[in-house]
Coordinates of C-alpha atoms and ligand atoms in Angstrom, one line a residue:
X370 CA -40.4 -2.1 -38.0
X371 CA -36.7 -1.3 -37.6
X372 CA -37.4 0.6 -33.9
X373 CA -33.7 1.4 -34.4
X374 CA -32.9 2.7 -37.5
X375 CA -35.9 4.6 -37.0
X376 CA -36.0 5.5 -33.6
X377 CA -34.9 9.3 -34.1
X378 CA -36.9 12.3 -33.2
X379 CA -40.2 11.8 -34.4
X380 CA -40.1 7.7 -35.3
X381 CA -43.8 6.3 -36.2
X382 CA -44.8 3.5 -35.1
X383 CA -49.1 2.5 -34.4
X384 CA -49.0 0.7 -31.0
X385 CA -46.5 1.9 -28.4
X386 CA -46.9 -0.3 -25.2
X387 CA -44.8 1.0 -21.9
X388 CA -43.9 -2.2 -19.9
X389 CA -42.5 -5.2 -21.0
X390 CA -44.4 -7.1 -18.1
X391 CA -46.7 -10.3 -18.7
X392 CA -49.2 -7.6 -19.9
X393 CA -47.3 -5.3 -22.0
X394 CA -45.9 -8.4 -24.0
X395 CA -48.9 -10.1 -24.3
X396 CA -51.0 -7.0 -25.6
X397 CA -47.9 -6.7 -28.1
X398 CA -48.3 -10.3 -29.6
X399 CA -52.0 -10.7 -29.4
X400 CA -52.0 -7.6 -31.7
X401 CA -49.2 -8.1 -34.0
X402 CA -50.0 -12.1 -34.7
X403 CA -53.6 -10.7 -35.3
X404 CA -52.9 -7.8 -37.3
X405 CA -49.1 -7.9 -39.0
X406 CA -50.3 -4.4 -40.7
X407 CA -49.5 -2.6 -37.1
X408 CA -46.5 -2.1 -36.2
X409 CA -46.1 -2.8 -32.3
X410 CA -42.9 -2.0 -30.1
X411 CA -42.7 -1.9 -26.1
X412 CA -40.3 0.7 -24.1
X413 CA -39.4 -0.9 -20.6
X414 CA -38.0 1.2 -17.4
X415 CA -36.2 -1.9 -16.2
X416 CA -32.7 -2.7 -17.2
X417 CA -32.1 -5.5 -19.6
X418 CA -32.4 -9.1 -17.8
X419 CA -34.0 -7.6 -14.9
X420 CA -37.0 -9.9 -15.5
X421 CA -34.7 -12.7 -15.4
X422 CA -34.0 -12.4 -11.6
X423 CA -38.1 -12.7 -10.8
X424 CA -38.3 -16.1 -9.1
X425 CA -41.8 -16.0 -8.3
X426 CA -44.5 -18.5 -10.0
X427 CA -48.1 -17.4 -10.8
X428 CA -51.8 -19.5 -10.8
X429 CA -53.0 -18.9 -14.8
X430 CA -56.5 -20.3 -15.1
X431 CA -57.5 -22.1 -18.2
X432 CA -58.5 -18.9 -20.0
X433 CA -54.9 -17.4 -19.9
X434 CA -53.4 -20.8 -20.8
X435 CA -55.8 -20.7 -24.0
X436 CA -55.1 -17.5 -24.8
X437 CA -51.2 -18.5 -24.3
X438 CA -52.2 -21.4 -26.5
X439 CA -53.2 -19.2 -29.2
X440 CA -50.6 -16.8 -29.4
X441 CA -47.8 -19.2 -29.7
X442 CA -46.7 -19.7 -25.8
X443 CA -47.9 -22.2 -24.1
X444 CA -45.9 -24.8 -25.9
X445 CA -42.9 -23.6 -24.1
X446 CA -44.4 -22.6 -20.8
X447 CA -45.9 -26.1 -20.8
X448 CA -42.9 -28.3 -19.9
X449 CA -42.5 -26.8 -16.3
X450 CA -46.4 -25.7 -16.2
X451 CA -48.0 -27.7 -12.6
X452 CA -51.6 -28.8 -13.6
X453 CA -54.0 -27.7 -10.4
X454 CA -56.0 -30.8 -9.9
X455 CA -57.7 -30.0 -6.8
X456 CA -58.0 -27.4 -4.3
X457 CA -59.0 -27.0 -0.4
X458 CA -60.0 -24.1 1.5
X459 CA -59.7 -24.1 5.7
X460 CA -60.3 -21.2 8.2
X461 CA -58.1 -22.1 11.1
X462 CA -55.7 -20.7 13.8
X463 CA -52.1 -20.5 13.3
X464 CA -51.4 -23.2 15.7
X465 CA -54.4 -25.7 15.3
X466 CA -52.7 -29.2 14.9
X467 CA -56.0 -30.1 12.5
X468 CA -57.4 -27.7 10.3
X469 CA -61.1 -29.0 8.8
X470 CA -61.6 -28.1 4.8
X471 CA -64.8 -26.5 4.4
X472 CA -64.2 -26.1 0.7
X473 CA -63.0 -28.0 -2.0
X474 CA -62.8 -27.3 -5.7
X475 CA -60.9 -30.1 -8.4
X476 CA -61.5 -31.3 -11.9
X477 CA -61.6 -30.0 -15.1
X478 CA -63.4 -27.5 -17.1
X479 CA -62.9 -29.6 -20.1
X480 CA -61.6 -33.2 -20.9
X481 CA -57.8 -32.9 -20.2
X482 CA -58.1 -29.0 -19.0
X483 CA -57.5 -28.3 -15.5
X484 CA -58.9 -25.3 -14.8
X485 CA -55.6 -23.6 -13.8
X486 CA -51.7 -24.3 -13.5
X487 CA -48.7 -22.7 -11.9
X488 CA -46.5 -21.2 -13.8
X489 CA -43.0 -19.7 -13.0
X490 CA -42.9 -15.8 -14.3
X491 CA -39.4 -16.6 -15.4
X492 CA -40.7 -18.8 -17.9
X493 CA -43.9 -17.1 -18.7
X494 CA -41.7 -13.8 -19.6
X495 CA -38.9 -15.6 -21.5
X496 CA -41.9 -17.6 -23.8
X497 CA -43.9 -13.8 -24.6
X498 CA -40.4 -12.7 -25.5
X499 CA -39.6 -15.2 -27.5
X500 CA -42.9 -14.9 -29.6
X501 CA -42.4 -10.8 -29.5
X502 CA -38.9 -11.5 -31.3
X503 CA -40.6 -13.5 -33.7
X504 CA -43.7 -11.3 -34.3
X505 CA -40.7 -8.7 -35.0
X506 CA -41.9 -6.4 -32.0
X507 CA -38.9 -4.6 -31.0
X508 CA -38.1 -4.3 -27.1
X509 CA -36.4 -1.2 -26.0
X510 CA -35.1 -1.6 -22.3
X511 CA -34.0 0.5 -19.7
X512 CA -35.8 3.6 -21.0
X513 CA -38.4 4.6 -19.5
X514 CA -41.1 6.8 -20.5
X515 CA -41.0 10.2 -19.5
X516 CA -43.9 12.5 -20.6
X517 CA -46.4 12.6 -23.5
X518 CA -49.3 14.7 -24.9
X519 CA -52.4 13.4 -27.3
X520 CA -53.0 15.1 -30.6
X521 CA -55.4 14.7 -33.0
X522 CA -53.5 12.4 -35.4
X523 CA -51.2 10.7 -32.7
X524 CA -49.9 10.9 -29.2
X525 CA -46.0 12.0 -28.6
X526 CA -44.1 9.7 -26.3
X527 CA -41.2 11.3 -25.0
X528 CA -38.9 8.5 -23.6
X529 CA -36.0 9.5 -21.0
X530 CA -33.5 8.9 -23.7
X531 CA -34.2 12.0 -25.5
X532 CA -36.1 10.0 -27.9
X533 CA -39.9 11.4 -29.0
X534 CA -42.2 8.5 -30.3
X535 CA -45.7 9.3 -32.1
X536 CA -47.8 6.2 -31.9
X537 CA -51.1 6.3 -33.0
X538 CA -52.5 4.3 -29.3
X539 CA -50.2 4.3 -26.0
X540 CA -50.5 1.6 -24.1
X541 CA -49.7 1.7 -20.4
X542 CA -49.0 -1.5 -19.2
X543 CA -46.5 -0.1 -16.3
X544 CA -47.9 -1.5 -13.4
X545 CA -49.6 -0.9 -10.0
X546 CA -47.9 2.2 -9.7
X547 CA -48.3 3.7 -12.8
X548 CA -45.9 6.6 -13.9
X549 CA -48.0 6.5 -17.0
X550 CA -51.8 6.6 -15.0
X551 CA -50.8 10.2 -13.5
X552 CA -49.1 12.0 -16.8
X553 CA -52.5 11.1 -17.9
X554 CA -54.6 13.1 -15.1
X555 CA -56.2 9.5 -14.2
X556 CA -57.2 9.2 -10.5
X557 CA -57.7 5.6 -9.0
X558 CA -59.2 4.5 -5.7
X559 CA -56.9 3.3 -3.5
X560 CA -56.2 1.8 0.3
X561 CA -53.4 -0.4 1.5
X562 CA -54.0 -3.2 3.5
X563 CA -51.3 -3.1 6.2
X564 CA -50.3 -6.6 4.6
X565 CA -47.6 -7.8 2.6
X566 CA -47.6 -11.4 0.8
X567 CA -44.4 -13.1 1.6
X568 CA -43.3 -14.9 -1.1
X569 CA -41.2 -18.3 -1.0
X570 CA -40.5 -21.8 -2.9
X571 CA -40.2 -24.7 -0.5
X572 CA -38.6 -28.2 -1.0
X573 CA -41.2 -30.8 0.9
X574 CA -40.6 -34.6 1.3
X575 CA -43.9 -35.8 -0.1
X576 CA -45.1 -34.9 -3.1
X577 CA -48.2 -32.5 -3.5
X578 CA -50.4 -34.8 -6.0
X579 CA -51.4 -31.3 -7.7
X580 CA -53.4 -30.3 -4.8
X581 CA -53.5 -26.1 -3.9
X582 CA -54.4 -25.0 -0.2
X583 CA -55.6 -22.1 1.3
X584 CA -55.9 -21.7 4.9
X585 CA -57.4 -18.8 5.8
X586 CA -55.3 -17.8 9.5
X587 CA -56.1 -14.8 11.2
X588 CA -53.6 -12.5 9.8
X589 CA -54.5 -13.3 6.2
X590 CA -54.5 -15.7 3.7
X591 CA -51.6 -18.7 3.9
X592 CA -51.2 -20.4 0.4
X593 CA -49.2 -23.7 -1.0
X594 CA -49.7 -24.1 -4.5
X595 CA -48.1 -27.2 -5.9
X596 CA -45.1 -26.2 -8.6
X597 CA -43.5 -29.3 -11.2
X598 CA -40.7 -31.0 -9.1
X599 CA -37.7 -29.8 -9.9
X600 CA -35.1 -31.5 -12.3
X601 CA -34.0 -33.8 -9.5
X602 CA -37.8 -35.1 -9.0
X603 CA -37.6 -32.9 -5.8
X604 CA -41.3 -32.2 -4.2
X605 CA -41.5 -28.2 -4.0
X606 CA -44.9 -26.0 -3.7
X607 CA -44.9 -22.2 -4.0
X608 CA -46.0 -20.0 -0.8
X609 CA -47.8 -16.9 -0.7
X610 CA -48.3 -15.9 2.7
X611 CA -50.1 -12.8 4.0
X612 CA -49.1 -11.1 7.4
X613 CA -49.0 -7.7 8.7
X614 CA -46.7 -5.7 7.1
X615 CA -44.4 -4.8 10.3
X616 CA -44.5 -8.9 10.8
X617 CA -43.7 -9.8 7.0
X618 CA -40.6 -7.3 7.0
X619 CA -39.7 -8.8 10.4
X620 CA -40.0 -12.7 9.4
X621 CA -38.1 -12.0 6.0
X622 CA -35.2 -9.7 6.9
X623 CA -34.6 -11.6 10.1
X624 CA -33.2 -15.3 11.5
X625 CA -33.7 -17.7 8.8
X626 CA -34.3 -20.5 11.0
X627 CA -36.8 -18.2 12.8
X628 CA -38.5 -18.2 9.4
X629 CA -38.4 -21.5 8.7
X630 CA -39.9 -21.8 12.1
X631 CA -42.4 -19.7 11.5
X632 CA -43.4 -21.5 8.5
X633 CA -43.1 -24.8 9.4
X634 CA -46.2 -23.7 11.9
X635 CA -48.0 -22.5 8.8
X636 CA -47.3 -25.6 6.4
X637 CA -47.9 -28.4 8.4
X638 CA -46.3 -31.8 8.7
X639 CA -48.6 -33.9 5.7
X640 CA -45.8 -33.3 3.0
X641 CA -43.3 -33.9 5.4
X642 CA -40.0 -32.2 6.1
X643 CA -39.7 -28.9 4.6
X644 CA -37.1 -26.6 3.6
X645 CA -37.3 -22.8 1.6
X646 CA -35.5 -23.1 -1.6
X647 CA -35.0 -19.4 -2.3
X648 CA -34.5 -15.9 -0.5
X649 CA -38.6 -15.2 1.1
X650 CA -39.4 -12.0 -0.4
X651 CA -42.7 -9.5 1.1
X652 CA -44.9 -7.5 -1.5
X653 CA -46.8 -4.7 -0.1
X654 CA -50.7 -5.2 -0.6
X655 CA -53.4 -2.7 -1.7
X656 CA -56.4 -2.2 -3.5
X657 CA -55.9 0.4 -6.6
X658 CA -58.7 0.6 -9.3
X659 CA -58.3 3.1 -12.1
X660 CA -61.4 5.9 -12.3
X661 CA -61.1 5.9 -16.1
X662 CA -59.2 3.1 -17.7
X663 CA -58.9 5.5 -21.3
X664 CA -58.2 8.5 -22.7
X665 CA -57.8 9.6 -26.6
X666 CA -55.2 7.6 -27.5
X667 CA -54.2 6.1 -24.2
X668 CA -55.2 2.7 -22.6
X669 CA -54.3 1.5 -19.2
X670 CA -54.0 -2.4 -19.0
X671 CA -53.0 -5.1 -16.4
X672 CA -51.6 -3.7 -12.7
X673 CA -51.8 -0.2 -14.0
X674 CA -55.9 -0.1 -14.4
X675 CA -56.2 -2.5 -11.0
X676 CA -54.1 -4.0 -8.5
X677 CA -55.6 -6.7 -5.9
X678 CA -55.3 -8.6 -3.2
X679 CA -53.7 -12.0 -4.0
X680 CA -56.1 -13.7 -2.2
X681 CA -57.8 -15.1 -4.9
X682 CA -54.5 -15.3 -7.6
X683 CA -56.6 -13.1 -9.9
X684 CA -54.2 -10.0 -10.6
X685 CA -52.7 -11.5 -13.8
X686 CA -55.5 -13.3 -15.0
X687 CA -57.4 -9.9 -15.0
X688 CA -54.5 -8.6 -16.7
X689 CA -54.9 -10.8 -19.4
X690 CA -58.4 -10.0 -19.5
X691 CA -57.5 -6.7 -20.2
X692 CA -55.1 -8.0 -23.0
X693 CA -57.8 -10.1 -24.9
X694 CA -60.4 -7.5 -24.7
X695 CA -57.9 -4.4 -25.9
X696 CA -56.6 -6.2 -28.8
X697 CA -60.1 -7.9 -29.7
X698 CA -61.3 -4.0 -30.0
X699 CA -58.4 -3.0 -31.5
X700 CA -57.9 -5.4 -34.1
X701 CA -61.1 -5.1 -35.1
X702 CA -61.2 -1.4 -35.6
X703 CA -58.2 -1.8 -37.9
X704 CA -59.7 -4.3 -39.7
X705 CA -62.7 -1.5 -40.0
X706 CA -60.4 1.1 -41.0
X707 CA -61.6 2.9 -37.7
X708 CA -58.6 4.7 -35.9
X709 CA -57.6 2.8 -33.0
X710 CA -56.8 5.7 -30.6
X711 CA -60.0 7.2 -31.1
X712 CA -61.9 7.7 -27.7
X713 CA -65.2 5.9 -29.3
X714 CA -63.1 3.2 -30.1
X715 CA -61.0 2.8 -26.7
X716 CA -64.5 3.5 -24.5
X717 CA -65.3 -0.1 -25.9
X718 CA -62.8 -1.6 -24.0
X719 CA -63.2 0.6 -21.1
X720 CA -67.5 -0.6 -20.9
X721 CA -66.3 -4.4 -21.2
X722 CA -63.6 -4.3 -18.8
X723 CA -64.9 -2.3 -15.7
X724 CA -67.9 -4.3 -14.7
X725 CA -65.7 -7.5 -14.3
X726 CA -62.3 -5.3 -12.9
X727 CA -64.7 -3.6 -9.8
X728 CA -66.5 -6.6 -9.2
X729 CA -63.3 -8.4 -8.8
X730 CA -61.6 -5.5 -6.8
X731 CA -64.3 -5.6 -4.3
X732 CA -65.1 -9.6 -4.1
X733 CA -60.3 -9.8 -3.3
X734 CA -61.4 -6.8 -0.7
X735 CA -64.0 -8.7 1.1
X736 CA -62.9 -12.2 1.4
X737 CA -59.7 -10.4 2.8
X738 CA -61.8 -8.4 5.4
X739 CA -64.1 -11.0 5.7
X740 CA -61.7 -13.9 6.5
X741 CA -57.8 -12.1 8.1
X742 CA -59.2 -11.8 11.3
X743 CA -60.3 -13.9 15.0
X744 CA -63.6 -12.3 15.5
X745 CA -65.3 -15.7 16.9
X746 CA -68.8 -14.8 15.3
X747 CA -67.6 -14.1 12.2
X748 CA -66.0 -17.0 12.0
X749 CA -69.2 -18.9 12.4
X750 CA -70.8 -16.7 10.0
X751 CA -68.1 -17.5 7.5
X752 CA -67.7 -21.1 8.0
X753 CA -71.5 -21.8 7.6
X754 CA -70.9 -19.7 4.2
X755 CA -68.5 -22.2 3.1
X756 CA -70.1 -25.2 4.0
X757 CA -73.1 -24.1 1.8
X758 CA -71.0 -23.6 -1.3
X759 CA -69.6 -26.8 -0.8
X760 CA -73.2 -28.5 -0.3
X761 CA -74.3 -26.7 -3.7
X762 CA -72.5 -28.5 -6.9
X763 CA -74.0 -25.9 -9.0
X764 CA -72.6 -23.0 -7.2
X765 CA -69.6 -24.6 -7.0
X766 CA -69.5 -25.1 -10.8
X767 CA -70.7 -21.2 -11.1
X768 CA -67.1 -20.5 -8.7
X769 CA -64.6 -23.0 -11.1
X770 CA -65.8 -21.3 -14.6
X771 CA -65.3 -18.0 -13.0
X772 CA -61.9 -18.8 -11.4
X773 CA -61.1 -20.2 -14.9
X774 CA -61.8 -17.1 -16.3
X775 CA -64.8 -18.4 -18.6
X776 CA -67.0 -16.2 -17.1
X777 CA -69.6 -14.1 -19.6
X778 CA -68.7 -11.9 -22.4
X779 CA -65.5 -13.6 -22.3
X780 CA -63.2 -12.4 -25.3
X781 CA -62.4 -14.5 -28.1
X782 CA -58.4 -14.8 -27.3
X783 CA -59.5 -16.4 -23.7
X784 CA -61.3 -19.0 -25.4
X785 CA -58.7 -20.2 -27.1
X786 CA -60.4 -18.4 -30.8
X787 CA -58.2 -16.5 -33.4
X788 CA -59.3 -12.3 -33.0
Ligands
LIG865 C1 -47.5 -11.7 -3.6 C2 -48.2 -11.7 -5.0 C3 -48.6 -12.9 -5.5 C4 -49.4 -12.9 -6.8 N1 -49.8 -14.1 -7.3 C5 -50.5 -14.1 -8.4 C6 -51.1 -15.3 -9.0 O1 -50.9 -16.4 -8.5 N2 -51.9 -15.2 -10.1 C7 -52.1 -14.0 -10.7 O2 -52.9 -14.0 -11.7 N3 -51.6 -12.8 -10.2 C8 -50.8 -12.8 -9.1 N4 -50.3 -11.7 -8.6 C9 -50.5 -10.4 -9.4 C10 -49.5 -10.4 -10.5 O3 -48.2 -10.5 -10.1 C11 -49.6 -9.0 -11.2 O4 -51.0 -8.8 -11.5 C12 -48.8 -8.9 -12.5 O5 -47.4 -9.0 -12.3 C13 -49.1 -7.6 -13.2 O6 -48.4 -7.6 -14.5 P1 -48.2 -6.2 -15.3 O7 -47.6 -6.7 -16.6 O8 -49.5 -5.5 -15.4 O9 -47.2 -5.3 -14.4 P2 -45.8 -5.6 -14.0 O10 -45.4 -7.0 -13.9 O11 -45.6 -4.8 -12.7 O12 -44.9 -5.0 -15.1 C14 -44.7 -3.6 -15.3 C15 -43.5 -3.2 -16.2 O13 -43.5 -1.8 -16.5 C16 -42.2 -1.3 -16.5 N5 -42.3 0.1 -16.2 C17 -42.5 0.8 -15.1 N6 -42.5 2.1 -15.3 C18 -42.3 2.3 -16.6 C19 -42.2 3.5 -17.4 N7 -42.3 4.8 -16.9 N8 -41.9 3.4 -18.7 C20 -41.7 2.1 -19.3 N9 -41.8 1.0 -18.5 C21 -42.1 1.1 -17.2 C22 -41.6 -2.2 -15.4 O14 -40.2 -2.2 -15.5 C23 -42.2 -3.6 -15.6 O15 -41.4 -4.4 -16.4 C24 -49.6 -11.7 -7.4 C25 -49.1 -10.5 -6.9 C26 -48.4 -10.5 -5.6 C27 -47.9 -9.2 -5.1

């Protein structure tokens, strides 16, 4: 569709998707390469470029590399993708000169398939794009939308440009704090943690040998995640690092060597010298799960149904979850001849989505609990939990397919299948 020689009052249009984030363009392509009958386009609040200044990198287990696979991404993500080979788990003090691994996970889920890789958001945006330009999806930027009311045949979109849209599904893929969620009268559950997950790439001496840690310290989770060396065959890992807010604004607004400092403590010495490649940036951290993930003619998706904790480097993969279940159900109720903003149609998506989104939302709330504190007994408690997971290959194995994603009632898209 020409979005705009048509975009007047009143242009028509089936799909309209608001957020041109991982999710919003995914959803777009998986439905357009499956069904080139609907037309798709995506309205985004930010600015044009905007997503080009993200320098953060993402874990995508093997489920969201197949399902990149399929719709014509991963080719070009692949190049500067880091394979996770292995990865340890320790629960130690900030200072302790040796921290024990009472966990470890490695291998593949398949010959030649780790079952997750690191992935810079830069890339992972630009590749979608790319495949949205050639699906013919238009992206409109720095327009947000503004209001809309559900009818019977279609839903209005009003965007802030004056511009009315009737679609015959919104999508809201606007993130964790959904504009979108509250024109609709959704409520969602919600805390904050008092965290924030300070984000940072760091040059090391040593190279990382594809090998993630996470040391669980008392004031959260401290993550290195092994990134591709960088075009000079420099070492460099990725940090997410969870503190208390007050501390994480402190450490990144203040000295930089204080940080480095700081880190250094964190990191260790077994890679060697270290040294932060980019300005450390802190994320505030919550727990927000959508109450109703539809209405007629509206589906949330991605950050905007549920935002976790990073603990577990789920958030994205559940958001493309959300993208291979949505399209799956409404592909296949075009194909049908069904109307794909019906409520029947959207509840479909809403049943198979919800049991895995809580579950998840409450397992990333847990661990955190469970392990960002000094409490000496539960420390015993938790480290005997480990070290029976990693005495039990089976439960192990149970852990690796779900951290993949391969979980049950997994949708066709995340197995790497055509919808
Ligand atoms: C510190 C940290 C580390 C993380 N690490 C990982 C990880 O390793 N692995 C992983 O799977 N996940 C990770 N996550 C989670 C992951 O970043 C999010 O789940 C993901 O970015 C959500 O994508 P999204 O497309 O749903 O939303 P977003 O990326 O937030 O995109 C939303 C888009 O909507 C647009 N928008 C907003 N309002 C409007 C409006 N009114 N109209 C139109 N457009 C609008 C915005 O401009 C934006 O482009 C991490 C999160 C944090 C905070």
């Amino acid at each position: 569709m020409d979005w705009q020689a048509s975009s007047g009052q009143g242009a028509k249009i089936d799909v309209l998707i608001a957020g041109a984030g991982y999710v919003g363009l995914a959803a777009a392509v998986a439905m357009r390469q499956a069904r080139p009958a609907l037309s798709v386009a995506i309205v985004d609040a930010a600015p044009a470029g905007v997503w080009q200044k993200d320098g953060r990198c993402s874990a995508i287990a093997a489920a969201a590399c197949r399902m990149l696979d399929r719709l014509g991404a991963w080719a070009e993500i692949a190049p500067d993708a880091q394979a996770i080979t292995e990865m340890i788990v320790t629960d130690s003090r900030t200072g302790d000169p040796v921290r024990p691994v009472f966990l470890t996970f490695g291998g593949e889920i398949a010959p030649g398939e780790p079952f997750a890789h690191m992935v810079a958001n830069r890339a992972l945006n630009g590749a979608l794009r790319h495949r949205a330009g050639e699906l013919g999806i238009d992206i409109i930027e720095g327009v947000a939308v503004a209001a809309f009311e559900a009818g019977p045949q279609h839903v209005s979109v009003h965007l802030a440009d004056g511009v009315t849209v009737d679609a015959r599904l919104l999508v809201a893929a606007d993130g964790v704090r959904s504009r979108l969620r509250d024109m609709a009268g959704i409520k969602t559950v919600h805390w904050d943690y008092g965290q924030s997950g300070i984000v940072c790439t760091v040059a090391h001496e040593r190279p990382h040998g594809g090998r993630a840690e996470e040391h669980f310290l008392p004031a959260g989770p401290f993550a290195i995640l092994p990134l591709k060396p960088d075009e000079k065959g420099g070492n460099r890992s990725s940090i997410v690092w969870t503190e208390r807010t007050a501390d994480a604004d402190r450490l990144v607004d203040g000295d930089e060597m204080v940080f480095e400092a700081e880190l250094e403590r964190r990191f260790g010495l077994k890679l060697g010298e270290i040294r932060v490649e980019d300005r450390p940036r802190a994320w505030p951290l919550g727990l927000t799960l959508a109450r109703d993930f539809v209405k007629p003619r509206f589906a949330l998706a991605g950050d905007a149904a549920h935002g976790i904790h990073p603990i577990a480097g789920q958030g994205l993969n559940m958001g493309f979850r959300d993208v291979a279940a949505l399209a799956e159900v409404v592909v296949e109720a075009d194909r049908l001849g069904r109307d794909i903003g019906a409520l029947d149609v959207l509840q479909d998506y809403e049943r198979w989505r919800r049991f895995d989104t809580v579950q998840m939302g409450i397992t990333t709330d847990v661990l955190n609990r469970m392990f960002s504190n000094d409490f000496g007994p539960l420390r015993a408690v938790r480290d005997i939990g480990l070290g029976l997971v990693e005495r039990m290959p089976r439960l192990k194995d149970f852990f690796i397919r779900q951290a993949s994603g391969l979980g049950e009632a997994t949708p066709r898209l995340l197995k790497g299948e055509p919808i």
